[in-house]
């Protein structure tokens, strides 16, 4: 007699919204990926980048908005995927609603932690590229690198160190000097 194989449970956005208060996870292809709380250096980098980008947009009276995590991104416009990038920059206000961003942000930054390394470098890179994200940065404090993908121009990725100034490709005149954060990270 043939025995039926156990079917894997596929999760939905309702499962994400049903998580206990304070628990964070992302939904990709019906699978839930739980997120560990960020460490102090992660938060220092997040704060630094959020302020740099926000100050630039404000000074230029730009139309884009910058959102730090936790902020919901539904890259495929539907509810089949739910992500919480560390930083999302959205220039199309029509993509924003009370739940977050429906569609691809223009620029996403992920700050790597030991538990998110594989997800940030491989899974999310592929998802963001196929969803239409224009620029994707992977900031890795362990390696002291910033990997920049200019997906809008289909350019080869560029690797910068924490001692360099990094050009933001979606803007003509935004440069972020990472040496300004190195002292705060004690590296």
Coordinates of C-alpha atoms in Angstrom, one line a residue:
X1 CA 0.0 0.0 0.0
X2 CA 1.4 3.4 -1.0
X3 CA 1.7 5.9 1.8
X4 CA 0.9 9.6 1.2
X5 CA 3.7 12.1 1.7
X6 CA 3.1 14.7 4.3
X7 CA 2.4 18.0 2.7
X8 CA 4.4 21.0 3.7
X9 CA 2.4 23.8 5.2
X10 CA 2.4 27.0 3.1
X11 CA 2.0 30.2 5.0
X12 CA 0.2 33.4 3.9
X13 CA 0.2 37.0 4.8
X14 CA -2.5 36.2 7.5
X15 CA 0.1 34.1 9.3
X16 CA 2.5 37.1 9.3
X17 CA -0.2 39.4 10.7
X18 CA -1.0 36.7 13.4
X19 CA 2.5 36.6 14.8
X20 CA 2.8 37.5 18.5
X21 CA 3.5 41.1 19.3
X22 CA 7.2 41.9 18.8
X23 CA 8.0 38.9 16.7
X24 CA 9.2 39.7 13.2
X25 CA 9.3 37.5 10.1
X26 CA 9.3 37.6 6.3
X27 CA 7.2 35.6 3.9
X28 CA 8.7 34.3 0.7
X29 CA 7.1 31.6 -1.5
X30 CA 4.8 30.4 1.3
X31 CA 7.7 30.0 3.8
X32 CA 8.1 32.1 6.9
X33 CA 11.6 33.3 7.8
X34 CA 11.9 34.5 11.4
X35 CA 14.1 37.5 12.0
X36 CA 16.5 37.7 15.0
X37 CA 16.6 41.0 16.9
X38 CA 19.3 43.3 15.5
X39 CA 22.5 43.9 17.4
X40 CA 23.8 47.3 18.4
X41 CA 26.2 47.8 15.5
X42 CA 23.4 46.9 13.1
X43 CA 21.3 49.6 14.6
X44 CA 24.1 52.1 14.5
X45 CA 24.5 51.5 10.8
X46 CA 20.8 51.7 10.2
X47 CA 20.5 55.0 12.1
X48 CA 23.5 56.5 10.3
X49 CA 22.2 55.5 6.8
X50 CA 18.6 56.6 7.6
X51 CA 19.8 60.0 8.8
X52 CA 22.1 60.5 5.8
X53 CA 19.5 59.6 3.3
X54 CA 16.7 61.5 5.0
X55 CA 18.7 64.6 5.4
X56 CA 19.7 64.5 1.7
X57 CA 16.0 64.1 0.6
X58 CA 14.9 66.9 2.9
X59 CA 17.7 69.3 1.8
X60 CA 16.8 68.7 -1.8
X61 CA 13.1 68.9 -1.2
X62 CA 12.9 65.5 -2.9
X63 CA 9.7 63.5 -3.4
X64 CA 11.2 60.2 -2.3
X65 CA 10.7 58.9 1.3
X66 CA 13.1 56.7 3.4
X67 CA 11.7 54.1 5.7
X68 CA 13.7 52.1 8.3
X69 CA 12.7 48.6 9.4
X70 CA 10.3 47.5 10.5
X71 CA 8.5 48.6 7.3
X72 CA 6.5 46.2 5.1
X73 CA 7.4 45.8 1.5
X74 CA 5.2 43.7 -0.8
X75 CA 7.5 43.6 -3.8
X76 CA 5.1 41.8 -6.2
X77 CA 2.2 44.2 -5.5
X78 CA 0.1 41.3 -4.1
X79 CA 0.3 39.7 -0.6
X80 CA 2.3 36.6 -1.7
X81 CA 5.5 38.1 -0.4
X82 CA 6.2 40.2 2.7
X83 CA 9.6 41.6 3.4
X84 CA 11.1 44.0 5.9
X85 CA 14.2 45.5 4.3
X86 CA 16.5 47.5 6.8
X87 CA 16.0 50.6 4.7
X88 CA 13.6 51.3 1.8
X89 CA 13.5 54.4 -0.4
X90 CA 10.3 54.8 -2.3
X91 CA 9.9 57.6 -4.9
X92 CA 6.4 56.7 -6.2
X93 CA 3.9 57.8 -3.6
X94 CA 1.2 55.6 -5.3
X95 CA 3.0 52.5 -4.0
X96 CA 2.5 53.6 -0.3
X97 CA -0.5 52.8 1.8
X98 CA -1.2 52.1 5.4
X99 CA 0.3 48.6 5.2
X100 CA 3.6 49.7 3.6
X101 CA 4.9 49.6 0.0
X102 CA 3.0 47.7 -2.7
X103 CA 5.5 47.1 -5.4
X104 CA 9.3 47.5 -5.6
X105 CA 11.0 50.3 -3.7
X106 CA 13.5 52.3 -5.7
X107 CA 16.4 51.5 -3.4
X108 CA 16.8 48.9 -0.7
X109 CA 19.6 48.5 1.8
X110 CA 20.1 45.3 3.8
X111 CA 22.5 45.2 6.8
X112 CA 23.8 41.7 7.1
X113 CA 23.7 39.8 10.3
X114 CA 25.1 36.3 10.9
X115 CA 21.5 34.9 10.6
X116 CA 20.6 36.8 7.5
X117 CA 23.8 36.4 5.4
X118 CA 22.5 33.8 2.9
X119 CA 19.1 35.5 2.7
X120 CA 20.6 39.0 2.0
X121 CA 23.3 37.9 -0.5
X122 CA 21.3 35.4 -2.5
X123 CA 17.6 35.1 -1.9
X124 CA 16.7 38.8 -1.6
X125 CA 19.1 39.8 -4.3
X126 CA 17.2 37.6 -6.8
X127 CA 13.8 38.7 -5.4
X128 CA 14.6 42.4 -5.5
X129 CA 16.1 42.2 -9.0
X130 CA 13.0 40.4 -10.4
X131 CA 10.6 42.8 -8.6
X132 CA 12.2 45.9 -10.3
X133 CA 14.2 47.4 -7.4
X134 CA 16.5 50.0 -9.0
X135 CA 19.4 49.8 -6.5
X136 CA 20.3 47.3 -3.8
X137 CA 23.0 47.6 -1.2
X138 CA 24.3 44.9 1.1
X139 CA 26.1 46.4 4.1
X140 CA 28.3 43.8 5.8
X141 CA 29.9 45.1 9.0
X142 CA 31.7 41.7 9.6
X143 CA 33.5 42.1 6.2
X144 CA 33.4 45.9 6.5
X145 CA 32.1 46.1 2.9
X146 CA 29.2 47.6 1.0
X147 CA 28.1 45.7 -2.1
X148 CA 26.3 47.9 -4.5
X149 CA 24.0 46.6 -7.2
X150 CA 22.9 49.2 -9.8
X151 CA 20.1 47.1 -11.2
X152 CA 18.5 49.9 -13.1
X153 CA 21.6 50.1 -15.4
X154 CA 22.3 46.4 -15.2
X155 CA 25.9 47.2 -14.1
X156 CA 28.3 44.8 -12.5
X157 CA 28.2 45.0 -8.6
X158 CA 30.8 47.2 -7.0
X159 CA 32.4 46.5 -3.6
X160 CA 33.3 49.3 -1.3
X161 CA 35.0 49.3 2.1
X162 CA 33.9 51.1 5.2
X163 CA 36.7 53.6 4.6
X164 CA 35.3 54.8 1.2
X165 CA 32.6 57.2 0.0
X166 CA 29.8 55.4 -1.9
X167 CA 27.9 56.9 -4.8
X168 CA 24.1 56.4 -4.7
X169 CA 23.1 55.5 -8.3
X170 CA 19.5 56.6 -8.1
X171 CA 20.6 60.1 -7.4
X172 CA 23.0 62.4 -9.3
X173 CA 24.7 63.9 -6.3
X174 CA 24.3 61.7 -3.2
X175 CA 27.5 60.2 -1.8
X176 CA 27.7 58.5 1.6
X177 CA 31.0 58.6 3.4
X178 CA 31.2 55.3 5.4
X179 CA 34.4 56.4 7.2
X180 CA 32.0 58.6 9.3
X181 CA 30.4 55.4 10.8
X182 CA 33.7 53.5 11.3
X183 CA 34.5 55.3 14.5
X184 CA 31.1 54.6 16.0
X185 CA 31.5 50.9 15.2
X186 CA 35.0 50.7 16.7
X187 CA 36.5 49.2 13.6

